mmCIF file of C-alpha atoms in Angstrom:
data_model
loop_
_atom_site.group_PDB
_atom_site.id
_atom_site.type_symbol
_atom_site.label_atom_id
_atom_site.label_comp_id
_atom_site.label_asym_id
_atom_site.label_seq_id
_atom_site.Cartn_x
_atom_site.Cartn_y
_atom_site.Cartn_z
ATOM 1 C CA MET A 275 23.941 27.626 -22.009
ATOM 2 C CA SER A 276 26.196 28.761 -24.845
ATOM 3 C CA LEU A 277 29.879 29.330 -24.143
ATOM 4 C CA SER A 278 31.638 32.640 -24.689
ATOM 5 C CA THR A 279 34.545 32.901 -27.121
ATOM 6 C CA PHE A 280 37.000 32.798 -24.203
ATOM 7 C CA GLU A 281 35.297 29.772 -22.647
ATOM 8 C CA LYS A 282 35.451 27.955 -25.989
ATOM 9 C CA PHE A 283 39.151 28.800 -26.165
ATOM 10 C CA LEU A 284 39.758 27.351 -22.676
ATOM 11 C CA LYS A 285 37.851 24.201 -23.561
ATOM 12 C CA SER A 286 39.974 23.748 -26.687
ATOM 13 C CA ARG A 287 43.323 23.905 -24.855
ATOM 14 C CA ILE A 288 45.303 20.824 -23.823
ATOM 15 C CA ALA A 289 46.486 21.627 -20.288
ATOM 16 C CA GLU A 290 49.032 19.823 -18.178
ATOM 17 C CA PRO A 291 47.640 18.392 -14.909
ATOM 18 C CA LEU A 292 47.990 20.606 -11.834
ATOM 19 C CA ILE A 293 49.348 17.684 -9.819
ATOM 20 C CA ASP A 294 51.327 14.512 -10.571
ATOM 21 C CA CYS A 295 50.220 13.217 -13.965
ATOM 22 C CA SER A 296 50.651 9.628 -12.738
ATOM 23 C CA ILE A 297 47.498 10.118 -10.641
ATOM 24 C CA LEU A 298 44.695 8.896 -12.884
ATOM 25 C CA LYS A 299 41.294 10.542 -13.230
ATOM 26 C CA SER A 300 39.846 7.434 -11.602
ATOM 27 C CA ASP A 301 41.789 8.449 -8.471
ATOM 28 C CA TYR A 302 39.820 11.725 -8.274
ATOM 29 C CA SER A 303 36.420 12.176 -6.683
ATOM 30 C CA PRO A 304 34.156 15.253 -6.573
ATOM 31 C CA LEU A 305 33.630 16.738 -3.117
ATOM 32 C CA ASP A 306 30.597 18.796 -2.117
ATOM 33 C CA LEU A 307 31.411 21.411 0.536
ATOM 34 C CA SER A 308 28.261 23.425 -0.057
ATOM 35 C CA ILE A 309 25.609 24.370 2.469
ATOM 36 C CA HIS A 310 23.439 21.685 0.861
ATOM 37 C CA ASN A 311 25.666 18.795 1.964
ATOM 38 C CA ALA A 312 23.857 17.346 4.968
ATOM 39 C CA ASP A 313 26.980 15.427 6.037
ATOM 40 C CA LEU A 314 28.692 18.733 6.872
ATOM 41 C CA LYS A 315 26.046 19.669 9.432
ATOM 42 C CA ALA A 316 27.709 17.353 11.961
ATOM 43 C CA ILE A 317 31.165 18.865 11.288
ATOM 44 C CA ASN A 318 32.681 21.910 12.941
ATOM 45 C CA VAL A 319 33.773 23.537 9.693
ATOM 46 C CA SER A 320 35.395 26.359 11.688
ATOM 47 C CA SER A 321 38.084 23.860 12.687
ATOM 48 C CA SER A 322 40.646 23.085 9.980
ATOM 49 C CA ASN A 323 41.446 19.841 11.829
ATOM 50 C CA ASP A 324 37.825 18.690 11.854
ATOM 51 C CA LEU A 325 37.317 19.660 8.227
ATOM 52 C CA GLU A 326 40.550 17.902 7.242
ATOM 53 C CA THR A 327 39.426 14.719 9.013
ATOM 54 C CA PHE A 328 36.100 14.899 7.159
ATOM 55 C CA ILE A 329 37.824 15.343 3.770
ATOM 56 C CA TRP A 330 40.440 12.610 4.305
ATOM 57 C CA ASN A 331 37.776 10.184 5.560
ATOM 58 C CA TYR A 332 35.709 10.999 2.476
ATOM 59 C CA MET A 333 38.652 10.201 0.198
ATOM 60 C CA LYS A 334 39.450 7.019 2.096
ATOM 61 C CA SER A 335 35.876 5.768 1.933
ATOM 62 C CA ASN A 336 35.780 6.505 -1.799
ATOM 63 C CA GLU A 337 39.227 4.926 -2.289
ATOM 64 C CA VAL A 338 40.647 7.963 -4.101
ATOM 65 C CA LYS A 339 43.793 10.058 -3.780
ATOM 66 C CA VAL A 340 42.331 13.457 -4.673
ATOM 67 C CA ALA A 341 39.085 15.324 -4.036
ATOM 68 C CA TYR A 342 38.095 18.283 -6.172
ATOM 69 C CA GLY A 343 35.319 20.759 -6.887
ATOM 70 C CA GLY A 344 33.743 23.884 -5.580
ATOM 71 C CA TYR A 345 33.213 26.216 -8.547
ATOM 72 C CA LEU A 346 30.276 28.547 -7.716
ATOM 73 C CA GLU A 347 29.617 26.468 -4.605
ATOM 74 C CA HIS A 348 27.668 28.271 -1.864
ATOM 75 C CA ARG A 349 29.690 27.467 1.241
ATOM 76 C CA GLY A 350 29.209 27.943 4.964
ATOM 77 C CA ILE A 351 32.889 27.528 5.876
ATOM 78 C CA TYR A 352 33.637 31.233 5.383
ATOM 79 C CA GLN A 353 31.309 32.330 8.175
ATOM 80 C CA ARG A 354 34.115 31.706 10.690
ATOM 81 C CA SER A 355 36.129 34.654 9.319
ATOM 82 C CA ASP A 356 35.394 38.383 9.532
ATOM 83 C CA TYR A 357 37.324 38.687 6.273
ATOM 84 C CA PHE A 358 34.322 37.184 4.445
ATOM 85 C CA ASN A 359 31.434 37.536 6.870
ATOM 86 C CA GLN A 360 29.135 40.555 6.594
ATOM 87 C CA SER A 361 25.979 41.485 8.467
ATOM 88 C CA ASN A 362 24.083 41.838 5.177
ATOM 89 C CA PRO A 363 23.395 38.459 3.525
ATOM 90 C CA GLU A 364 23.667 40.079 0.080
ATOM 91 C CA THR A 365 27.201 41.320 0.746
ATOM 92 C CA GLU A 366 28.466 38.260 2.629
ATOM 93 C CA ARG A 367 31.064 36.525 0.455
ATOM 94 C CA ASN A 368 30.283 32.813 0.379
ATOM 95 C CA ILE A 369 30.223 31.731 -3.294
ATOM 96 C CA HIS A 370 33.460 30.048 -4.336
ATOM 97 C CA LEU A 371 34.999 31.237 -7.628
ATOM 98 C CA GLY A 372 37.788 28.689 -8.099
ATOM 99 C CA LEU A 373 38.205 24.955 -8.253
ATOM 100 C CA ASP A 374 39.819 23.241 -5.259
ATOM 101 C CA ILE A 375 42.168 20.270 -5.402
ATOM 102 C CA TRP A 376 42.304 18.558 -1.976
ATOM 103 C CA ILE A 377 45.482 16.536 -1.396
ATOM 104 C CA GLU A 378 48.201 16.401 1.254
ATOM 105 C CA ALA A 379 50.562 19.270 2.084
ATOM 106 C CA ASN A 380 53.843 19.576 0.162
ATOM 107 C CA THR A 381 52.279 18.123 -2.990
ATOM 108 C CA PRO A 382 54.015 19.690 -6.029
ATOM 109 C CA ILE A 383 51.916 21.948 -8.254
ATOM 110 C CA PHE A 384 52.553 22.255 -11.999
ATOM 111 C CA ALA A 385 51.713 24.997 -14.489
ATOM 112 C CA PRO A 386 48.863 23.856 -16.754
ATOM 113 C CA LEU A 387 49.876 26.369 -19.431
ATOM 114 C CA ALA A 388 52.957 28.371 -20.339
ATOM 115 C CA GLY A 389 53.116 31.890 -18.952
ATOM 116 C CA VAL A 390 55.129 34.336 -16.873
ATOM 117 C CA ILE A 391 55.048 35.177 -13.185
ATOM 118 C CA HIS A 392 52.651 38.099 -12.860
ATOM 119 C CA SER A 393 52.809 38.491 -9.072
ATOM 120 C CA PHE A 394 52.996 36.680 -5.752
ATOM 121 C CA LYS A 395 52.114 37.467 -2.147
ATOM 122 C CA ASN A 396 51.468 35.968 1.277
ATOM 123 C CA ASN A 397 47.811 36.842 1.983
ATOM 124 C CA THR A 398 47.730 36.461 5.746
ATOM 125 C CA ASN A 399 44.130 37.362 6.664
ATOM 126 C CA TYR A 400 42.413 34.593 8.622
ATOM 127 C CA GLY A 401 40.715 32.371 6.048
ATOM 128 C CA ASP A 402 42.627 33.963 3.149
ATOM 129 C CA TYR A 403 44.874 32.298 0.543
ATOM 130 C CA GLY A 404 48.147 32.395 2.430
ATOM 131 C CA PRO A 405 51.035 32.189 -0.080
ATOM 132 C CA THR A 406 49.729 32.833 -3.593
ATOM 133 C CA ILE A 407 51.150 32.911 -7.115
ATOM 134 C CA ILE A 408 49.503 34.447 -10.187
ATOM 135 C CA LEU A 409 50.659 33.568 -13.709
ATOM 136 C CA LYS A 410 49.966 35.692 -16.779
ATOM 137 C CA HIS A 411 49.238 33.912 -20.062
ATOM 138 C CA HIS A 412 49.134 35.218 -23.619
ATOM 139 C CA ILE A 413 47.997 32.458 -25.963
ATOM 140 C CA ASP A 414 46.643 33.088 -29.453
ATOM 141 C CA SER A 415 44.736 36.362 -29.071
ATOM 142 C CA PHE A 416 43.823 35.818 -25.410
ATOM 143 C CA GLU A 417 45.510 37.375 -22.388
ATOM 144 C CA PHE A 418 44.427 36.010 -19.026
ATOM 145 C CA TYR A 419 45.669 34.912 -15.609
ATOM 146 C CA THR A 420 45.675 31.840 -13.379
ATOM 147 C CA LEU A 421 45.824 31.997 -9.583
ATOM 148 C CA TYR A 422 47.291 29.360 -7.259
ATOM 149 C CA GLY A 423 46.352 29.799 -3.601
ATOM 150 C CA HIS A 424 47.093 28.053 -0.266
ATOM 151 C CA LEU A 425 50.725 27.316 -1.120
ATOM 152 C CA SER A 426 53.758 26.761 1.094
ATOM 153 C CA LEU A 427 55.906 29.701 2.166
ATOM 154 C CA ALA A 428 58.814 28.203 0.221
ATOM 155 C CA SER A 429 56.745 28.545 -2.967
ATOM 156 C CA ILE A 430 56.996 32.335 -2.990
ATOM 157 C CA GLN A 431 60.645 32.632 -2.006
ATOM 158 C CA ASN A 432 63.169 33.653 -4.660
ATOM 159 C CA LEU A 433 60.493 34.406 -7.258
ATOM 160 C CA GLU A 434 60.799 37.225 -9.773
ATOM 161 C CA VAL A 435 57.990 38.951 -11.660
ATOM 162 C CA GLY A 436 58.199 38.407 -15.399
ATOM 163 C CA VAL A 437 60.122 35.134 -15.278
ATOM 164 C CA GLU A 438 58.958 32.665 -17.909
ATOM 165 C CA VAL A 439 57.160 29.523 -16.746
ATOM 166 C CA LYS A 440 56.990 26.582 -19.123
ATOM 167 C CA GLN A 441 53.897 24.435 -19.457
ATOM 168 C CA GLY A 442 54.149 21.514 -17.049
ATOM 169 C CA ALA A 443 56.890 23.134 -14.938
ATOM 170 C CA ALA A 444 56.762 22.703 -11.145
ATOM 171 C CA ILE A 445 55.824 26.104 -9.696
ATOM 172 C CA ALA A 446 54.899 25.486 -6.054
ATOM 173 C CA THR A 447 54.015 23.069 -3.265
ATOM 174 C CA LEU A 448 50.927 23.038 -1.064
ATOM 175 C CA GLY A 449 51.033 24.570 2.393
ATOM 176 C CA THR A 450 49.804 23.341 5.753
ATOM 177 C CA ALA A 451 46.961 24.911 7.715
ATOM 178 C CA GLU A 452 49.514 26.916 9.705
ATOM 179 C CA VAL A 453 50.392 29.015 6.637
ATOM 180 C CA ASN A 454 47.578 28.527 4.105
ATOM 181 C CA GLY A 455 44.825 30.557 5.771
ATOM 182 C CA ASP A 456 43.902 27.768 8.229
ATOM 183 C CA TYR A 457 42.449 25.240 5.798
ATOM 184 C CA PRO A 458 43.110 21.557 5.178
ATOM 185 C CA PRO A 459 45.874 21.325 2.546
ATOM 186 C CA HIS A 460 44.548 22.060 -0.931
ATOM 187 C CA LEU A 461 45.071 24.149 -4.040
ATOM 188 C CA HIS A 462 42.676 26.924 -4.990
ATOM 189 C CA PHE A 463 42.942 27.286 -8.783
ATOM 190 C CA GLN A 464 41.180 30.162 -10.507
ATOM 191 C CA ILE A 465 41.091 31.613 -14.020
ATOM 192 C CA ILE A 466 40.861 35.406 -14.289
ATOM 193 C CA LYS A 467 40.253 37.357 -17.493
ATOM 194 C CA ASP A 468 40.836 40.877 -16.131
ATOM 195 C CA ILE A 469 43.151 41.031 -13.107
ATOM 196 C CA GLN A 470 42.295 44.731 -12.604
ATOM 197 C CA GLU A 471 44.862 46.290 -10.246
ATOM 198 C CA TYR A 472 45.415 43.191 -8.117
ATOM 199 C CA LYS A 473 48.859 41.736 -7.496
ATOM 200 C CA GLY A 474 49.412 38.442 -5.694
ATOM 201 C CA ASP A 475 45.738 38.371 -4.806
ATOM 202 C CA TYR A 476 42.276 38.357 -6.368
ATOM 203 C CA PRO A 477 38.841 37.670 -4.837
ATOM 204 C CA GLY A 478 38.226 33.927 -4.727
ATOM 205 C CA VAL A 479 34.825 34.166 -3.084
ATOM 206 C CA SER A 480 31.920 36.380 -4.176
ATOM 207 C CA ASN A 481 28.720 37.705 -2.715
ATOM 208 C CA GLN A 482 25.370 37.550 -4.505
ATOM 209 C CA LEU A 483 25.498 41.196 -5.602
ATOM 210 C CA ASP A 484 28.752 40.803 -7.537
ATOM 211 C CA LEU A 485 28.290 37.233 -8.740
ATOM 212 C CA ALA A 486 27.309 38.083 -12.332
ATOM 213 C CA PHE A 487 30.545 40.031 -12.827
ATOM 214 C CA TYR A 488 32.752 37.346 -11.285
ATOM 215 C CA LYS A 489 31.090 34.506 -13.209
ATOM 216 C CA GLU A 490 31.983 36.324 -16.429
ATOM 217 C CA ASN A 491 35.494 37.354 -15.303
ATOM 218 C CA CYS A 492 36.354 34.002 -13.674
ATOM 219 C CA PRO A 493 35.017 31.185 -15.864
ATOM 220 C CA ASP A 494 34.791 27.566 -14.755
ATOM 221 C CA PRO A 495 38.354 26.214 -14.336
ATOM 222 C CA ASN A 496 37.139 22.795 -15.412
ATOM 223 C CA LEU A 497 36.851 24.075 -18.984
ATOM 224 C CA LEU A 498 40.648 23.962 -18.940
ATOM 225 C CA LEU A 499 41.318 21.138 -16.476
ATOM 226 C CA LYS A 500 38.649 18.744 -17.794
ATOM 227 C CA LEU A 501 38.321 16.785 -14.548
ATOM 228 C CA TYR A 502 34.624 16.071 -15.192
#
């Protein structure tokens, strides 16, 4: 499939790592949390504790420090929350639009590109992002946004909209399940072309009906991150 002009631009950028650059790519492993992963059938994915145990055991058995993945993954973990779950299968939001980085709470998060603080918010719905930061970027002729979800509460204190963020600057730390929407600690990273009217929030999970729009508006974060 041919890439759009914006996707080619993302692929051409040299981004700073989202987490500690001393962690090598060999310390990362892809993680499948889709409905097609048979290993998840024995896990109570409604429990953040059970899901965290599954993820940490996966990393331990693979001898890695970080698990990642999830772009356009069809997941069953959102069925626990009325915020995502709908009676109509076509309108149920269960297709993940970002890329997740699974690592322990309080891990520092760094800006992959230079930008400014667009907005921030604590999204407190059950299963939502929890504390969230959105950066606005204007590079070459492209204006776009990056979203960082499931952060610590401290990450959104004392922030100001419009403040410049340098590439590679520490911008946040990861939150615990108590504040991050009740998930194992991880970062949800998402690229957004048109933020529309959203501030401190943007859909990170789509239904089938809207998927074509979101695939175009939220391209694969790995084009920028180059984890695989």
